[in-house]
Amino acid sequence: MKETVLSGIRSTGNLHLGNYFGAIRNFVKMQQEYNCYFFVADWHSLTTHPTPADLHGNVRTVLAEYLACGIDPEAATLYVQSDVPEIAELYLLMNMNAYVGELQRTTSFKDKVRKQPDNVNAGLLTYPVLMGADIIIHRANKVPVGKDQEQNIEMARKFARRFNTLYGIEYFPEPEGFSFTGNLIKIPGLDGTGKMGKSEGNAVNLADDEKTIRKKVMSAVTDSGPTKKHQKPAEPIANLFALMDVVSTPDTVAHFKHLYSECDIRYGDLKKQLAEDILKVTLPIRERILGISNDSAYLKKVVRLGAEKARESAGKTLREVREIIGFREF
Ligand code: AMP
């Protein structure tokens, strides 16, 4: 039997290179070999309180961008989270087995408390529980994610294991983070520190036009240049090399690393090449995004088909879970 794969992206803005190389590129390969579920995480987006006027458009954007990256809605099940109410019920049930202390200790919760001190809602605290429910509702084995999600996957494993132990049944598989390269990766941003993220203002979006991408890359943070031969690049430069590692050929990367190592590097040249190689990845995707976003009939068809397939799988799990917990029909 094929293993089940699940992955989701929050509908909080355009997809960027971090999403693409951290997760989506894996989906495209996986959909042929595995039983795949990919979804637009619109409930998750509520933790930052989007306005009603933006919510639908954001879902539509992520959906169109997902499709433009090569997700095939026939081969995989591509759905919108809020179309599958079974996930909300499983989330409720899983919340009874999640402990406040462990949720408060997660890095992502602590980060959010720092970033949005005026909106520390319970949804932020229980974010890993909803993410766990997203995964185990299809009894998924593999979750293609970037390194930033490692801890949340660990929590999902814990919740699955805890359910099995509590009810004395091997029901949920323990899901594992997955990347074709072996290690979960982190794509850095252009601001010199940290990861590329939708809300960090440091991202190259898949839908960006050529001019915007060149401008963003040319204004990426650098330093004053290497002063000693063979020195290790500091974070802003290491980040540019990390981006190059995913978009450029090995020869190009080796060439610029050599120039750096010999103190002969000109950051302007490095950035020009990087922008060029990013464009080779993003421009074909951008073309497809523009086509798909205007095709409302197609998007509607995709969403309907996805909801139907996702609810069938989710409904089966939920019926079995209710049975295991002890709910019976009168
Ligand atoms: P998000 O945009 O936070 O909803 O993340 C959606 C998916 O993209 C998750 O699988 C993340 O692990 C992945 N992702 C987001 N940002 C990055 C990044 N900078 N590097 C690698 N993966 C990422």
mmCIF file of C-alpha atoms and ligand atoms in Angstrom:
data_model
loop_
_atom_site.group_PDB
_atom_site.id
_atom_site.type_symbol
_atom_site.label_atom_id
_atom_site.label_comp_id
_atom_site.label_asym_id
_atom_site.label_seq_id
_atom_site.Cartn_x
_atom_site.Cartn_y
_atom_site.Cartn_z
ATOM 1 C CA MET A 1 0.000 0.000 0.000
ATOM 2 C CA LYS A 2 1.215 3.534 -0.820
ATOM 3 C CA GLU A 3 2.360 5.674 2.109
ATOM 4 C CA THR A 4 0.380 8.844 2.796
ATOM 5 C CA VAL A 5 1.927 12.300 2.540
ATOM 6 C CA LEU A 6 0.427 15.501 3.853
ATOM 7 C CA SER A 7 1.481 19.126 3.716
ATOM 8 C CA GLY A 8 -0.117 22.539 4.034
ATOM 9 C CA ILE A 9 0.636 26.199 3.543
ATOM 10 C CA ARG A 10 -0.978 29.028 5.460
ATOM 11 C CA SER A 11 -2.982 31.454 3.376
ATOM 12 C CA THR A 12 -1.325 34.566 4.721
ATOM 13 C CA GLY A 13 0.297 35.917 1.574
ATOM 14 C CA ASN A 14 2.095 34.982 -1.606
ATOM 15 C CA LEU A 15 4.200 31.860 -1.809
ATOM 16 C CA HIS A 16 7.931 32.500 -1.721
ATOM 17 C CA LEU A 17 11.167 30.677 -2.460
ATOM 18 C CA GLY A 18 11.236 29.309 1.116
ATOM 19 C CA ASN A 19 7.874 27.606 0.578
ATOM 20 C CA TYR A 20 8.964 26.339 -2.801
ATOM 21 C CA PHE A 21 12.319 24.843 -1.878
ATOM 22 C CA GLY A 22 11.381 23.933 1.717
ATOM 23 C CA ALA A 23 8.203 22.094 0.821
ATOM 24 C CA ILE A 24 6.458 22.444 -2.532
ATOM 25 C CA ARG A 25 9.214 21.141 -4.772
ATOM 26 C CA ASN A 26 8.992 17.883 -2.835
ATOM 27 C CA PHE A 27 5.202 17.711 -3.291
ATOM 28 C CA VAL A 28 5.521 17.757 -7.043
ATOM 29 C CA LYS A 29 7.736 14.690 -7.024
ATOM 30 C CA MET A 30 5.771 12.959 -4.288
ATOM 31 C CA GLN A 31 2.339 13.135 -5.878
ATOM 32 C CA GLN A 32 3.241 10.390 -8.347
ATOM 33 C CA GLU A 33 4.649 7.967 -5.780
ATOM 34 C CA TYR A 34 2.521 8.531 -2.698
ATOM 35 C CA ASN A 35 -1.052 9.055 -1.646
ATOM 36 C CA CYS A 36 -0.799 12.847 -1.291
ATOM 37 C CA TYR A 37 -2.928 15.427 0.534
ATOM 38 C CA PHE A 38 -2.029 19.096 0.124
ATOM 39 C CA PHE A 39 -4.092 21.857 1.603
ATOM 40 C CA VAL A 40 -4.449 25.594 2.009
ATOM 41 C CA ALA A 41 -4.375 26.263 5.744
ATOM 42 C CA ASP A 42 -6.970 29.015 6.082
ATOM 43 C CA TRP A 43 -7.955 28.285 9.700
ATOM 44 C CA HIS A 44 -4.303 28.632 10.649
ATOM 45 C CA SER A 45 -4.285 32.090 9.082
ATOM 46 C CA LEU A 46 -6.869 33.293 11.628
ATOM 47 C CA THR A 47 -4.245 33.414 14.388
ATOM 48 C CA THR A 48 -3.137 36.741 12.951
ATOM 49 C CA HIS A 49 -6.693 38.058 12.388
ATOM 50 C CA PRO A 50 -6.937 38.727 8.628
ATOM 51 C CA THR A 51 -9.844 40.968 7.631
ATOM 52 C CA PRO A 52 -12.903 39.258 6.078
ATOM 53 C CA ALA A 53 -12.242 41.214 2.881
ATOM 54 C CA ASP A 54 -8.802 39.577 2.510
ATOM 55 C CA LEU A 55 -9.493 36.021 3.594
ATOM 56 C CA HIS A 56 -10.995 34.558 0.427
ATOM 57 C CA GLY A 57 -8.520 36.305 -1.864
ATOM 58 C CA ASN A 58 -5.610 34.923 0.150
ATOM 59 C CA VAL A 59 -6.927 31.365 -0.133
ATOM 60 C CA ARG A 60 -7.389 31.830 -3.858
ATOM 61 C CA THR A 61 -3.856 33.171 -4.227
ATOM 62 C CA VAL A 62 -2.241 30.232 -2.454
ATOM 63 C CA LEU A 63 -4.400 27.761 -4.359
ATOM 64 C CA ALA A 64 -3.491 29.241 -7.747
ATOM 65 C CA GLU A 65 0.191 29.446 -6.796
ATOM 66 C CA TYR A 66 0.201 25.835 -5.559
ATOM 67 C CA LEU A 67 -1.265 24.705 -8.877
ATOM 68 C CA ALA A 68 1.229 26.814 -10.813
ATOM 69 C CA CYS A 69 4.061 24.997 -9.002
ATOM 70 C CA GLY A 70 2.903 21.728 -10.516
ATOM 71 C CA ILE A 71 0.457 20.171 -8.061
ATOM 72 C CA ASP A 72 -1.866 17.953 -10.026
ATOM 73 C CA PRO A 73 -5.340 17.963 -8.428
ATOM 74 C CA GLU A 74 -6.181 14.629 -10.027
ATOM 75 C CA ALA A 75 -3.066 12.822 -8.792
ATOM 76 C CA ALA A 76 -3.058 14.455 -5.345
ATOM 77 C CA THR A 77 -5.907 15.654 -3.127
ATOM 78 C CA LEU A 78 -5.687 19.454 -3.046
ATOM 79 C CA TYR A 79 -8.172 21.096 -0.694
ATOM 80 C CA VAL A 80 -8.984 24.065 1.482
ATOM 81 C CA GLN A 81 -8.771 23.276 5.213
ATOM 82 C CA SER A 82 -12.070 24.975 6.144
ATOM 83 C CA ASP A 83 -13.921 22.799 3.612
ATOM 84 C CA VAL A 84 -13.202 19.788 5.833
ATOM 85 C CA PRO A 85 -15.030 20.238 9.174
ATOM 86 C CA GLU A 86 -13.831 16.788 10.300
ATOM 87 C CA ILE A 87 -10.431 18.404 10.966
ATOM 88 C CA ALA A 88 -12.033 20.800 13.466
ATOM 89 C CA GLU A 89 -13.649 17.917 15.342
ATOM 90 C CA LEU A 90 -10.378 15.999 15.513
ATOM 91 C CA TYR A 91 -8.669 19.196 16.721
ATOM 92 C CA LEU A 92 -11.213 19.418 19.544
ATOM 93 C CA LEU A 93 -10.587 15.790 20.511
ATOM 94 C CA MET A 94 -6.798 16.166 20.317
ATOM 95 C CA ASN A 95 -6.917 19.284 22.503
ATOM 96 C CA MET A 96 -8.031 17.041 25.375
ATOM 97 C CA ASN A 97 -4.700 15.221 25.159
ATOM 98 C CA ALA A 98 -2.446 18.251 24.717
ATOM 99 C CA TYR A 99 -0.957 19.931 27.762
ATOM 100 C CA VAL A 100 -0.787 23.680 28.229
ATOM 101 C CA GLY A 101 2.800 23.493 29.535
ATOM 102 C CA GLU A 102 4.161 21.714 26.466
ATOM 103 C CA LEU A 103 2.317 24.100 24.134
ATOM 104 C CA GLN A 104 3.681 27.137 25.958
ATOM 105 C CA ARG A 105 7.210 25.817 25.551
ATOM 106 C CA THR A 106 7.149 25.557 21.727
ATOM 107 C CA THR A 107 9.518 27.912 19.912
ATOM 108 C CA SER A 108 6.871 29.073 17.437
ATOM 109 C CA PHE A 109 4.513 30.077 20.280
ATOM 110 C CA LYS A 110 7.265 31.981 22.080
ATOM 111 C CA ASP A 111 8.150 33.722 18.797
ATOM 112 C CA LYS A 112 4.566 34.790 18.213
ATOM 113 C CA VAL A 113 4.220 36.092 21.766
ATOM 114 C CA ARG A 114 7.219 38.293 21.046
ATOM 115 C CA LYS A 115 5.941 39.384 17.637
ATOM 116 C CA GLN A 116 2.286 40.013 18.434
ATOM 117 C CA PRO A 117 2.093 40.732 22.197
ATOM 118 C CA ASP A 118 -1.347 42.325 21.803
ATOM 119 C CA ASN A 119 -2.859 39.239 20.218
ATOM 120 C CA VAL A 120 -1.722 36.161 22.125
ATOM 121 C CA ASN A 121 -4.856 34.159 21.319
ATOM 122 C CA ALA A 122 -5.542 30.537 22.277
ATOM 123 C CA GLY A 123 -5.320 29.587 18.598
ATOM 124 C CA LEU A 124 -1.624 30.487 18.676
ATOM 125 C CA LEU A 125 -1.130 28.292 21.718
ATOM 126 C CA THR A 126 -2.930 25.317 20.181
ATOM 127 C CA TYR A 127 -1.470 25.818 16.696
ATOM 128 C CA PRO A 128 0.565 22.571 16.966
ATOM 129 C CA VAL A 129 -2.621 20.681 17.930
ATOM 130 C CA LEU A 130 -4.438 21.890 14.806
ATOM 131 C CA MET A 131 -1.360 21.070 12.766
ATOM 132 C CA GLY A 132 -1.297 17.619 14.361
ATOM 133 C CA ALA A 133 -4.992 17.134 13.504
ATOM 134 C CA ASP A 134 -4.284 18.256 9.907
ATOM 135 C CA ILE A 135 -1.687 15.524 9.615
ATOM 136 C CA ILE A 136 -3.245 12.611 11.424
ATOM 137 C CA ILE A 137 -6.748 13.115 9.973
ATOM 138 C CA HIS A 138 -5.410 11.310 6.885
ATOM 139 C CA ARG A 139 -3.162 9.065 9.004
ATOM 140 C CA ALA A 140 -0.192 10.507 7.133
ATOM 141 C CA ASN A 141 3.273 8.985 7.424
ATOM 142 C CA LYS A 142 5.319 11.703 5.758
ATOM 143 C CA VAL A 143 5.172 15.473 5.956
ATOM 144 C CA PRO A 144 7.312 17.443 3.496
ATOM 145 C CA VAL A 145 8.295 20.593 5.398
ATOM 146 C CA GLY A 146 11.143 23.018 5.903
ATOM 147 C CA LYS A 147 13.364 23.007 8.962
ATOM 148 C CA ASP A 148 11.206 25.665 10.635
ATOM 149 C CA GLN A 149 8.479 23.057 11.160
ATOM 150 C CA GLU A 150 10.640 20.404 12.770
ATOM 151 C CA GLN A 151 9.335 21.040 16.275
ATOM 152 C CA ASN A 152 5.691 21.072 15.169
ATOM 153 C CA ILE A 153 6.190 17.702 13.468
ATOM 154 C CA GLU A 154 7.701 16.404 16.687
ATOM 155 C CA MET A 155 4.554 17.563 18.504
ATOM 156 C CA ALA A 156 2.337 15.799 15.943
ATOM 157 C CA ARG A 157 4.302 12.595 16.551
ATOM 158 C CA LYS A 158 3.805 13.039 20.269
ATOM 159 C CA PHE A 159 0.035 13.563 19.917
ATOM 160 C CA ALA A 160 -0.309 10.508 17.663
ATOM 161 C CA ARG A 161 1.714 8.366 20.079
ATOM 162 C CA ARG A 162 -0.197 9.670 23.077
ATOM 163 C CA PHE A 163 -3.550 8.831 21.502
ATOM 164 C CA ASN A 164 -2.342 5.312 20.699
ATOM 165 C CA THR A 165 -1.039 4.804 24.245
ATOM 166 C CA LEU A 166 -4.117 6.250 25.920
ATOM 167 C CA TYR A 167 -6.495 3.986 24.017
ATOM 168 C CA GLY A 168 -4.165 0.992 23.783
ATOM 169 C CA ILE A 169 -4.317 0.760 20.008
ATOM 170 C CA GLU A 170 -1.785 1.315 17.221
ATOM 171 C CA TYR A 171 -4.095 3.564 15.233
ATOM 172 C CA PHE A 172 -2.207 6.673 14.156
ATOM 173 C CA PRO A 173 1.181 6.341 12.427
ATOM 174 C CA GLU A 174 3.848 8.655 13.861
ATOM 175 C CA PRO A 175 4.413 11.157 11.038
ATOM 176 C CA GLU A 176 7.907 12.234 10.064
ATOM 177 C CA GLY A 177 9.247 15.388 8.412
ATOM 178 C CA PHE A 178 10.438 14.697 4.910
ATOM 179 C CA SER A 179 12.739 16.186 2.304
ATOM 180 C CA PHE A 180 14.113 14.578 -0.842
ATOM 181 C CA THR A 181 17.538 15.967 0.003
ATOM 182 C CA GLY A 182 17.577 13.983 3.245
ATOM 183 C CA ASN A 183 17.733 16.960 5.599
ATOM 184 C CA LEU A 184 14.970 19.461 6.213
ATOM 185 C CA ILE A 185 16.164 22.746 4.804
ATOM 186 C CA LYS A 186 15.897 26.386 5.778
ATOM 187 C CA ILE A 187 15.848 29.002 3.034
ATOM 188 C CA PRO A 188 17.211 32.286 4.407
ATOM 189 C CA GLY A 189 15.755 35.723 3.717
ATOM 190 C CA LEU A 190 17.440 38.634 1.953
ATOM 191 C CA ASP A 191 17.766 40.718 5.099
ATOM 192 C CA GLY A 192 20.924 39.111 6.382
ATOM 193 C CA THR A 193 19.424 37.090 9.228
ATOM 194 C CA GLY A 194 16.836 34.406 9.769
ATOM 195 C CA LYS A 195 14.545 32.480 7.453
ATOM 196 C CA MET A 196 12.604 33.714 4.472
ATOM 197 C CA GLY A 197 9.024 34.237 5.600
ATOM 198 C CA LYS A 198 5.752 35.740 4.424
ATOM 199 C CA SER A 199 5.569 38.231 7.246
ATOM 200 C CA GLU A 200 9.279 39.015 7.530
ATOM 201 C CA GLY A 201 9.476 41.390 4.531
ATOM 202 C CA ASN A 202 12.542 39.494 3.298
ATOM 203 C CA ALA A 203 11.028 37.157 0.725
ATOM 204 C CA VAL A 204 11.298 36.622 -3.012
ATOM 205 C CA ASN A 205 7.786 35.658 -4.084
ATOM 206 C CA LEU A 206 7.067 33.218 -6.866
ATOM 207 C CA ALA A 207 4.658 35.756 -8.366
ATOM 208 C CA ASP A 208 7.115 38.682 -8.305
ATOM 209 C CA ASP A 209 7.893 40.208 -11.699
ATOM 210 C CA GLU A 210 11.398 40.390 -13.104
ATOM 211 C CA LYS A 211 12.073 43.973 -12.081
ATOM 212 C CA THR A 212 10.932 43.378 -8.501
ATOM 213 C CA ILE A 213 13.116 40.291 -8.128
ATOM 214 C CA ARG A 214 16.210 42.037 -9.481
ATOM 215 C CA LYS A 215 15.569 44.979 -7.150
ATOM 216 C CA LYS A 216 15.046 42.777 -4.096
ATOM 217 C CA VAL A 217 18.164 40.709 -4.743
ATOM 218 C CA MET A 218 20.351 43.713 -5.547
ATOM 219 C CA SER A 219 19.366 45.314 -2.250
ATOM 220 C CA ALA A 220 20.004 42.159 -0.166
ATOM 221 C CA VAL A 221 22.102 42.801 2.924
ATOM 222 C CA THR A 222 25.851 42.105 2.578
ATOM 223 C CA ASP A 223 28.953 43.118 4.520
ATOM 224 C CA SER A 224 32.134 45.001 3.686
ATOM 225 C CA GLY A 225 33.756 41.924 2.129
ATOM 226 C CA PRO A 226 36.262 39.234 3.178
ATOM 227 C CA THR A 227 39.488 40.501 4.689
ATOM 228 C CA LYS A 228 41.394 37.208 5.034
ATOM 229 C CA LYS A 229 41.764 34.436 2.470
ATOM 230 C CA HIS A 230 39.746 31.263 3.187
ATOM 231 C CA GLN A 231 37.638 32.913 5.862
ATOM 232 C CA LYS A 232 34.154 31.604 6.578
ATOM 233 C CA PRO A 233 31.435 33.960 5.272
ATOM 234 C CA ALA A 234 29.407 35.779 7.923
ATOM 235 C CA GLU A 235 25.618 35.219 8.014
ATOM 236 C CA PRO A 236 24.437 37.667 5.302
ATOM 237 C CA ILE A 237 26.875 36.244 2.751
ATOM 238 C CA ALA A 238 26.394 32.649 3.865
ATOM 239 C CA ASN A 239 22.673 33.279 3.252
ATOM 240 C CA LEU A 240 23.289 34.438 -0.309
ATOM 241 C CA PHE A 241 25.350 31.303 -0.902
ATOM 242 C CA ALA A 242 22.565 29.189 0.609
ATOM 243 C CA LEU A 243 20.106 30.724 -1.875
ATOM 244 C CA MET A 244 22.581 30.104 -4.675
ATOM 245 C CA ASP A 245 22.892 26.487 -3.571
ATOM 246 C CA VAL A 246 19.223 25.886 -4.425
ATOM 247 C CA VAL A 247 18.883 27.925 -7.626
ATOM 248 C CA SER A 248 22.303 27.913 -9.338
ATOM 249 C CA THR A 249 24.403 25.190 -10.918
ATOM 250 C CA PRO A 250 27.146 23.629 -8.748
ATOM 251 C CA ASP A 251 29.772 25.204 -11.040
ATOM 252 C CA THR A 252 28.385 28.688 -10.492
ATOM 253 C CA VAL A 253 28.265 28.201 -6.723
ATOM 254 C CA ALA A 254 31.838 26.868 -6.701
ATOM 255 C CA HIS A 255 33.016 29.807 -8.830
ATOM 256 C CA PHE A 256 31.647 32.448 -6.441
ATOM 257 C CA LYS A 257 32.751 30.575 -3.332
ATOM 258 C CA HIS A 258 36.251 30.435 -4.786
ATOM 259 C CA LEU A 259 36.226 34.197 -5.471
ATOM 260 C CA TYR A 260 35.086 34.791 -1.894
ATOM 261 C CA SER A 261 37.751 32.544 -0.528
ATOM 262 C CA GLU A 262 40.423 34.407 -2.533
ATOM 263 C CA CYS A 263 39.034 37.821 -1.447
ATOM 264 C CA ASP A 264 38.315 38.599 -5.102
ATOM 265 C CA ILE A 265 34.551 38.669 -4.843
ATOM 266 C CA ARG A 266 32.369 41.545 -6.004
ATOM 267 C CA TYR A 267 29.021 41.264 -4.302
ATOM 268 C CA GLY A 268 27.318 43.102 -7.192
ATOM 269 C CA ASP A 269 28.330 40.276 -9.558
ATOM 270 C CA LEU A 270 27.224 37.637 -7.086
ATOM 271 C CA LYS A 271 23.823 39.274 -6.718
ATOM 272 C CA LYS A 272 23.362 39.706 -10.474
ATOM 273 C CA GLN A 273 24.011 36.013 -11.008
ATOM 274 C CA LEU A 274 21.755 35.080 -8.103
ATOM 275 C CA ALA A 275 18.896 37.205 -9.492
ATOM 276 C CA GLU A 276 19.384 35.614 -12.904
ATOM 277 C CA ASP A 277 19.208 32.094 -11.495
ATOM 278 C CA ILE A 278 16.216 32.880 -9.275
ATOM 279 C CA LEU A 279 14.373 34.200 -12.323
ATOM 280 C CA LYS A 280 14.964 30.930 -14.150
ATOM 281 C CA VAL A 281 12.975 29.202 -11.397
ATOM 282 C CA THR A 282 10.296 31.792 -10.762
ATOM 283 C CA LEU A 283 9.399 33.276 -14.161
ATOM 284 C CA PRO A 284 7.833 30.113 -15.622
ATOM 285 C CA ILE A 285 5.860 29.684 -12.383
ATOM 286 C CA ARG A 286 4.778 33.350 -12.504
ATOM 287 C CA GLU A 287 3.495 32.847 -16.058
ATOM 288 C CA ARG A 288 1.357 29.934 -14.911
ATOM 289 C CA ILE A 289 0.139 31.842 -11.827
ATOM 290 C CA LEU A 290 -1.148 34.644 -14.049
ATOM 291 C CA GLY A 291 -3.041 32.161 -16.214
ATOM 292 C CA ILE A 292 -4.542 30.088 -13.393
ATOM 293 C CA SER A 293 -5.565 32.983 -11.093
ATOM 294 C CA ASN A 294 -7.980 34.271 -13.705
ATOM 295 C CA ASP A 295 -9.573 30.899 -14.298
ATOM 296 C CA SER A 296 -12.328 30.932 -11.663
ATOM 297 C CA ALA A 297 -14.148 27.956 -13.166
ATOM 298 C CA TYR A 298 -11.019 25.803 -12.928
ATOM 299 C CA LEU A 299 -10.269 26.876 -9.332
ATOM 300 C CA LYS A 300 -13.847 26.097 -8.317
ATOM 301 C CA LYS A 301 -13.624 22.652 -9.895
ATOM 302 C CA VAL A 302 -10.319 21.931 -8.145
ATOM 303 C CA VAL A 303 -11.652 22.996 -4.753
ATOM 304 C CA ARG A 304 -14.833 20.918 -5.089
ATOM 305 C CA LEU A 305 -12.978 17.804 -6.136
ATOM 306 C CA GLY A 306 -10.417 18.306 -3.352
ATOM 307 C CA ALA A 307 -13.077 18.793 -0.663
ATOM 308 C CA GLU A 308 -14.871 15.648 -1.744
ATOM 309 C CA LYS A 309 -11.737 13.481 -1.688
ATOM 310 C CA ALA A 310 -10.420 15.000 1.562
ATOM 311 C CA ARG A 311 -13.747 14.597 3.371
ATOM 312 C CA GLU A 312 -13.992 10.972 2.393
ATOM 313 C CA SER A 313 -10.616 10.203 3.949
ATOM 314 C CA ALA A 314 -11.167 12.500 6.966
ATOM 315 C CA GLY A 315 -14.673 11.138 7.596
ATOM 316 C CA LYS A 316 -13.388 7.566 7.743
ATOM 317 C CA THR A 317 -10.699 8.484 10.297
ATOM 318 C CA LEU A 318 -13.129 10.434 12.407
ATOM 319 C CA ARG A 319 -15.681 7.593 12.522
ATOM 320 C CA GLU A 320 -12.934 5.227 13.688
ATOM 321 C CA VAL A 321 -11.592 7.715 16.223
ATOM 322 C CA ARG A 322 -15.040 8.255 17.733
ATOM 323 C CA GLU A 323 -15.438 4.513 18.024
ATOM 324 C CA ILE A 324 -12.023 4.136 19.710
ATOM 325 C CA ILE A 325 -12.748 6.951 22.180
ATOM 326 C CA GLY A 326 -16.073 5.343 23.062
ATOM 327 C CA PHE A 327 -18.734 7.457 21.362
ATOM 328 C CA ARG A 328 -21.630 5.193 20.370
ATOM 329 C CA GLU A 329 -24.805 5.787 18.433
ATOM 330 C CA PHE A 330 -28.067 5.636 20.440
HETATM 331 P P1 AMP B 1 4.199 28.700 5.926
HETATM 332 O O1 AMP B 1 4.435 29.657 4.796
HETATM 333 O O2 AMP B 1 4.842 29.140 7.206
HETATM 334 O O3 AMP B 1 2.773 28.276 6.062
HETATM 335 O O4 AMP B 1 4.984 27.364 5.557
HETATM 336 C C1 AMP B 1 4.537 26.464 4.589
HETATM 337 C C2 AMP B 1 5.593 25.444 4.258
HETATM 338 O O5 AMP B 1 6.748 26.086 3.711
HETATM 339 C C3 AMP B 1 6.088 24.662 5.475
HETATM 340 O O6 AMP B 1 6.325 23.333 5.066
HETATM 341 C C4 AMP B 1 7.372 25.338 5.844
HETATM 342 O O7 AMP B 1 8.265 24.452 6.476
HETATM 343 C C5 AMP B 1 7.905 25.757 4.485
HETATM 344 N N1 AMP B 1 8.731 26.966 4.626
HETATM 345 C C6 AMP B 1 8.307 28.228 4.898
HETATM 346 N N2 AMP B 1 9.348 29.088 4.961
HETATM 347 C C7 AMP B 1 10.465 28.341 4.734
HETATM 348 C C8 AMP B 1 11.862 28.632 4.653
HETATM 349 N N3 AMP B 1 12.307 29.875 4.787
HETATM 350 N N4 AMP B 1 12.715 27.616 4.403
HETATM 351 C C9 AMP B 1 12.268 26.342 4.226
HETATM 352 N N5 AMP B 1 10.970 26.005 4.283
HETATM 353 C C10 AMP B 1 10.076 26.972 4.527
#
